One Martini backbone bead per residue (centre of mass of N, CA, C, O) as a GRO file, in nm:
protein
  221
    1UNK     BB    1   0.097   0.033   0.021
    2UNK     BB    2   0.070   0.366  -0.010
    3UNK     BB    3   0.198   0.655   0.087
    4UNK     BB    4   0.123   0.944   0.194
    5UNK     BB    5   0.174   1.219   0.132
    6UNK     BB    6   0.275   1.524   0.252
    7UNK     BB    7  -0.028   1.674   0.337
    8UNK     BB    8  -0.223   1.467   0.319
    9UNK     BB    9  -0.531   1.366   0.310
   10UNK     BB   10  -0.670   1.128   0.531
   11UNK     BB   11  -0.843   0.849   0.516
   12UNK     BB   12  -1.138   0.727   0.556
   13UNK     BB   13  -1.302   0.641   0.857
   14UNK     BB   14  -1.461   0.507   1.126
   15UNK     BB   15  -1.610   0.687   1.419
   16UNK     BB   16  -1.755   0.423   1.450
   17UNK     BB   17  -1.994   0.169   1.396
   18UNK     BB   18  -2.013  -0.120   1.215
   19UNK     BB   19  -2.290  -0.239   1.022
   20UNK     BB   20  -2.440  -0.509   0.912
   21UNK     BB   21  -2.677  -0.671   0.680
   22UNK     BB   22  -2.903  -0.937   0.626
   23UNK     BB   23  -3.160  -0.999   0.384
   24UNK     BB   24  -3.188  -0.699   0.203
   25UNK     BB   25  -3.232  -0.893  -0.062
   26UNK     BB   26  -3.451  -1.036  -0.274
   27UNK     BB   27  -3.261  -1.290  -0.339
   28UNK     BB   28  -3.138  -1.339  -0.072
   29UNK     BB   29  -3.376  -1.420   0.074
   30UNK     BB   30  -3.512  -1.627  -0.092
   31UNK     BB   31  -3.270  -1.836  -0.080
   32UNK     BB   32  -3.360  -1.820   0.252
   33UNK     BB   33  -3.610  -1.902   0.333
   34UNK     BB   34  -3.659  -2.216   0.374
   35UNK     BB   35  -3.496  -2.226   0.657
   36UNK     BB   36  -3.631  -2.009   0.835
   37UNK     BB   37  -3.857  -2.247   0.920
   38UNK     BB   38  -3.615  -2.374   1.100
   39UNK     BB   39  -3.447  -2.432   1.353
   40UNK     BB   40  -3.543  -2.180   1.604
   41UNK     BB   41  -3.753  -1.972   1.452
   42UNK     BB   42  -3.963  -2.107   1.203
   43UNK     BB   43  -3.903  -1.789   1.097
   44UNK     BB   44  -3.891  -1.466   0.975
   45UNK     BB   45  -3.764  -1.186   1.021
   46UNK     BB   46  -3.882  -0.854   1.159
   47UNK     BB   47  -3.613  -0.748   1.154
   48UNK     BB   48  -3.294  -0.664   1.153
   49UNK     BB   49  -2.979  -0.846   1.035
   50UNK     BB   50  -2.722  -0.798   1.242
   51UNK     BB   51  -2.387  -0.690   1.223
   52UNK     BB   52  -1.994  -0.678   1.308
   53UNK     BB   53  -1.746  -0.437   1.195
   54UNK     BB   54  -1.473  -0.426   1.336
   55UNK     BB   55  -1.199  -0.249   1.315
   56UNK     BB   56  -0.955  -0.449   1.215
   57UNK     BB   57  -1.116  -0.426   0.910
   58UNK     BB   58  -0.998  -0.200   0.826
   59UNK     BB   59  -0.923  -0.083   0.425
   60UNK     BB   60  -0.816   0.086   0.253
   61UNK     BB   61  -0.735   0.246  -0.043
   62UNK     BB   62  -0.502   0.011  -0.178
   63UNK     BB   63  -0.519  -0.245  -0.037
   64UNK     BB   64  -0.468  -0.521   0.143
   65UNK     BB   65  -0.565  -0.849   0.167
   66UNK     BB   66  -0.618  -1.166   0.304
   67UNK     BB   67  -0.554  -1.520   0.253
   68UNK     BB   68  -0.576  -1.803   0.405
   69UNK     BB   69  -0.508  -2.072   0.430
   70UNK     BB   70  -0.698  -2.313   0.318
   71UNK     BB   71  -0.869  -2.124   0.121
   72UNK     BB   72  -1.139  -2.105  -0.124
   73UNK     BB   73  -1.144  -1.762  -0.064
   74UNK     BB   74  -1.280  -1.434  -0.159
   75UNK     BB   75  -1.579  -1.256  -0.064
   76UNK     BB   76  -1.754  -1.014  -0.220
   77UNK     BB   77  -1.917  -0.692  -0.074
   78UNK     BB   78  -2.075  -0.509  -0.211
   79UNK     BB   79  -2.151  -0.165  -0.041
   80UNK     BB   80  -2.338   0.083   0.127
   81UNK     BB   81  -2.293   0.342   0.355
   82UNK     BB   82  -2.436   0.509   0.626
   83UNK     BB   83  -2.391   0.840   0.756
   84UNK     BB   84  -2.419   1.079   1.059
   85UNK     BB   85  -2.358   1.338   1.177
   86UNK     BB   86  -2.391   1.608   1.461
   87UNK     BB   87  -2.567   1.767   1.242
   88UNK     BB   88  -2.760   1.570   1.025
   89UNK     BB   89  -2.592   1.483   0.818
   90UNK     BB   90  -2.543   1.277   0.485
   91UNK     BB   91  -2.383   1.025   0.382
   92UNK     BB   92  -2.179   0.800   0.192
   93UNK     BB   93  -2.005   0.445   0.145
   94UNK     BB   94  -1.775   0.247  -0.042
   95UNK     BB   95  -1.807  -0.096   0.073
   96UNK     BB   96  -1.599  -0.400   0.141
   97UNK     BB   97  -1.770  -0.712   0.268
   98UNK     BB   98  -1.555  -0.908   0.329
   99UNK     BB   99  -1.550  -1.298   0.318
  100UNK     BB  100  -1.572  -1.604   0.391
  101UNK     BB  101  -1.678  -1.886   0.327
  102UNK     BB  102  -2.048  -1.995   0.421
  103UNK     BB  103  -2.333  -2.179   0.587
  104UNK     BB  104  -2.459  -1.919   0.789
  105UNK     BB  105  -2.730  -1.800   0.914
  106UNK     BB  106  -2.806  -1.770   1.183
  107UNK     BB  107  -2.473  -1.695   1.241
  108UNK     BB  108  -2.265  -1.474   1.215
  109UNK     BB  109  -1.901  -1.566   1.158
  110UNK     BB  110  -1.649  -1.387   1.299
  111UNK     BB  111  -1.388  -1.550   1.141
  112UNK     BB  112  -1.511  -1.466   0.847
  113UNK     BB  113  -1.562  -1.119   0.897
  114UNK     BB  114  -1.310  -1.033   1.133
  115UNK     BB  115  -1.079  -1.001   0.957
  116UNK     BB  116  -0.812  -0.843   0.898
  117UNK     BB  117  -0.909  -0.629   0.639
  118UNK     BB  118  -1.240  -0.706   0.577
  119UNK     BB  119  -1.302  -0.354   0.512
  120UNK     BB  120  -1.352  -0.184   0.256
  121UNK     BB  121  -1.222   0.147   0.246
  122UNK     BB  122  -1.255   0.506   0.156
  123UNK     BB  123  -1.112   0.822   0.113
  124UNK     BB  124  -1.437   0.888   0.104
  125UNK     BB  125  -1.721   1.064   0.126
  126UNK     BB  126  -2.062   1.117  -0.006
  127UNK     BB  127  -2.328   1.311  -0.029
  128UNK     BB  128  -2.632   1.260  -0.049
  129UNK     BB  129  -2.676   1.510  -0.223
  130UNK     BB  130  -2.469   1.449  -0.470
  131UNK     BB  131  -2.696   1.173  -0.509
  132UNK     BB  132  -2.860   1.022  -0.629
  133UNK     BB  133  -3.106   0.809  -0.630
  134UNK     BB  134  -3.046   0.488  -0.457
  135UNK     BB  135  -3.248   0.323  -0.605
  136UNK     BB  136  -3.056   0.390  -0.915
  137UNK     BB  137  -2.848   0.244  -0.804
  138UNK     BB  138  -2.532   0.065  -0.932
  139UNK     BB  139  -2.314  -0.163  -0.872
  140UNK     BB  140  -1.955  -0.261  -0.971
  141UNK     BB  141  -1.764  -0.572  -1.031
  142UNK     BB  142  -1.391  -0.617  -1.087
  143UNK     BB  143  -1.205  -0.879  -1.155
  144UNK     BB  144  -0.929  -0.807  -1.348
  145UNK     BB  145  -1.133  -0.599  -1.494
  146UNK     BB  146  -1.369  -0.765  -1.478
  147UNK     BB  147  -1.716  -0.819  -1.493
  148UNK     BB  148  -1.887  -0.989  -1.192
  149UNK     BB  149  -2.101  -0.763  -1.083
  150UNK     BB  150  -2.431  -0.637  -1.007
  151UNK     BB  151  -2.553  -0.415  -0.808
  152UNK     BB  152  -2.933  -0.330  -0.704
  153UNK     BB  153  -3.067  -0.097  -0.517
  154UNK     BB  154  -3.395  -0.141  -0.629
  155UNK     BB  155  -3.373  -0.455  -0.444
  156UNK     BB  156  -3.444  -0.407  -0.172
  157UNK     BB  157  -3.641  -0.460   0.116
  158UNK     BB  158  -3.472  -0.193   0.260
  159UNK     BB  159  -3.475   0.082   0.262
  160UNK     BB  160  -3.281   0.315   0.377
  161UNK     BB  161  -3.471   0.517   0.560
  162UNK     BB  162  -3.601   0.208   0.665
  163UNK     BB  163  -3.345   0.066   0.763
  164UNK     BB  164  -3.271   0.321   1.022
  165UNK     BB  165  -3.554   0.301   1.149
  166UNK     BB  166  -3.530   0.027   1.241
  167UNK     BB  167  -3.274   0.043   1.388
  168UNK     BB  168  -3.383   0.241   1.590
  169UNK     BB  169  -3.637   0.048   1.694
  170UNK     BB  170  -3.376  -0.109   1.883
  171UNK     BB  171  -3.164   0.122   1.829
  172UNK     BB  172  -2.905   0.392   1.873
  173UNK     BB  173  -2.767   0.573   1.631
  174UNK     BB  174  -2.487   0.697   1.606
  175UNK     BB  175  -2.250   0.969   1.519
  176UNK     BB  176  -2.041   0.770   1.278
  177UNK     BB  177  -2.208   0.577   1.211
  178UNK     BB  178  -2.273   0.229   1.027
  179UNK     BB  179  -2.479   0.165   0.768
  180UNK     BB  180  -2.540  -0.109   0.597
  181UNK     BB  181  -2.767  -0.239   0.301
  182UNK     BB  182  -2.561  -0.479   0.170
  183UNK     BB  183  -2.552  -0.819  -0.002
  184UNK     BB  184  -2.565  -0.970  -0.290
  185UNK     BB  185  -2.612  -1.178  -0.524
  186UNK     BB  186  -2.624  -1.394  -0.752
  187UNK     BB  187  -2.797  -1.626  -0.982
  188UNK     BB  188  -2.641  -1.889  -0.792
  189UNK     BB  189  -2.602  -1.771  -0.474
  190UNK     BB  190  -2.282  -1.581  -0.517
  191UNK     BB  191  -2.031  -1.467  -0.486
  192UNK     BB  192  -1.771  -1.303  -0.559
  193UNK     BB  193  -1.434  -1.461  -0.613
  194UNK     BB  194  -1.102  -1.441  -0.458
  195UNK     BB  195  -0.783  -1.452  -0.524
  196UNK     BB  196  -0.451  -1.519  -0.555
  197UNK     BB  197  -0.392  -1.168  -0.678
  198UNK     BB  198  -0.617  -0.995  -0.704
  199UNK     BB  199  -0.810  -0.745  -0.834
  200UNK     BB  200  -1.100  -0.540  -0.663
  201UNK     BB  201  -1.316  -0.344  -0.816
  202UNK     BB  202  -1.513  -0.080  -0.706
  203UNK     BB  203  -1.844   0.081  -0.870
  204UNK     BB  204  -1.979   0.414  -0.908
  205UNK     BB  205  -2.205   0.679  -0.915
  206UNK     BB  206  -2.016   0.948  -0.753
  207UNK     BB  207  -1.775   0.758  -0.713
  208UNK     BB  208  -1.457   0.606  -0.630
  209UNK     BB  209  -1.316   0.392  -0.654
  210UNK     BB  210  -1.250   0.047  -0.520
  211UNK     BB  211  -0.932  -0.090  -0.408
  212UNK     BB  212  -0.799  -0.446  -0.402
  213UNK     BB  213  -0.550  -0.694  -0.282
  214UNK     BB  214  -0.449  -1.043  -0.297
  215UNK     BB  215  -0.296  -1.235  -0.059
  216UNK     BB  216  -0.138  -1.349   0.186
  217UNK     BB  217  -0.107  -1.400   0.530
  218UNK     BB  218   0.174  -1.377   0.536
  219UNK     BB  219   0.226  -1.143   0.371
  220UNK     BB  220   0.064  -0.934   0.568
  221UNK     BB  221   0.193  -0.989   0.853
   0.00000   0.00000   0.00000
């Protein structure tokens, strides 16, 4: 990774909690409906479906990811986080939520989602009002340069607005925090998946590029 000049402004991070939300996709809904009803929930939830991403995943723009040995990839996790300051100002954040692959429905786990470096974050956010209506946005996934996934926000089961009121409905998101809108899969049920060497960007309308490389996990260390 590269070092800023000196005198360049440093990198955004949050200055709060980093929140994922799992189920929050039209399609990935879909997947997992019939799960749903197996033991011990029974039934679809009623709230959304939140996890955290802890500091130690946050990992700059042009940053490398790390791939444990014998894994059998890294998954990628194209999402926008909204964040709203102090002033009651809204920004939008482009970030990738790698994860290892995995079948857990019920649990998300955190071996899989917070290893170090696994929150891919931008140098910067964007002005909610500098950009288009979110539900007009999509995402897309680039893996050395080949485009391998399209995520359509258009798509979401809780546009930005309803999913912000929702998780405020049973927890206080202070100024800082981030909540993510959610990670898509593709028509197979996958997400992109990347390997040793790979390097991938997401873009959107109105954001910069977002750019990360997989290394070994032993050259990361």
């Amino acid at each position: 990774m590269t070092a800023p000049h000196p005198g360049a402004t440093p990198p955004w991070q949050p200055a709060g909690t980093v929140y994922g939300v799992l189920l929050n996709f039209e399609h990935e809904y879909a997947q997992w409906l019939p799960r749903m009803h197996e033991a011990p929930y029974k039934a679809p939830p009623q709230a959304p479906v939140l996890y955290v991403k802890t500091a130690n995943t946050w990992n700059p723009d042009g940053g490398a990811v790390a791939l444990p040995a014998g894994a059998s990839g890294l998954e990628v996790g194209a999402t926008l986080g909204l964040v709203q300051d102090a002033q009651g100002q809204w920004a939008a954040a482009l970030l990738n939520d790698f994860s290892l692959p995995h079948d857990s429905y019920f649990r998300p786990p955190v071996p899989y989602r917070c290893r170090d470096g696994f929150l891919g974050t931008p140098a910067a956010l964007r002005p909610l009002a500098s950009l288009a209506e979110l539900a007009t946005l999509r995402l897309s996934v680039h893996v050395n340069g080949d485009l391998r996934q399209t995520v359509d926000l258009g798509q979401l089961r809780r546009d930005a607005a309803t999913l912000w009121a929702d998780v405020n409905g049973f927890m206080t998101l202070r100024p800082g925090d981030v909540l993510m809108l959610g990670c898509d899969v593709a028509a197979d049920g996958q997400r992109p998946r990347l390997q040793l060497g790979d390097t991938v960007e997401l873009r959107a309308p109105g954001f910069a590029p977002l750019r990360h490389h997989v290394c070994a996990e032993e050259a990361h260390a």
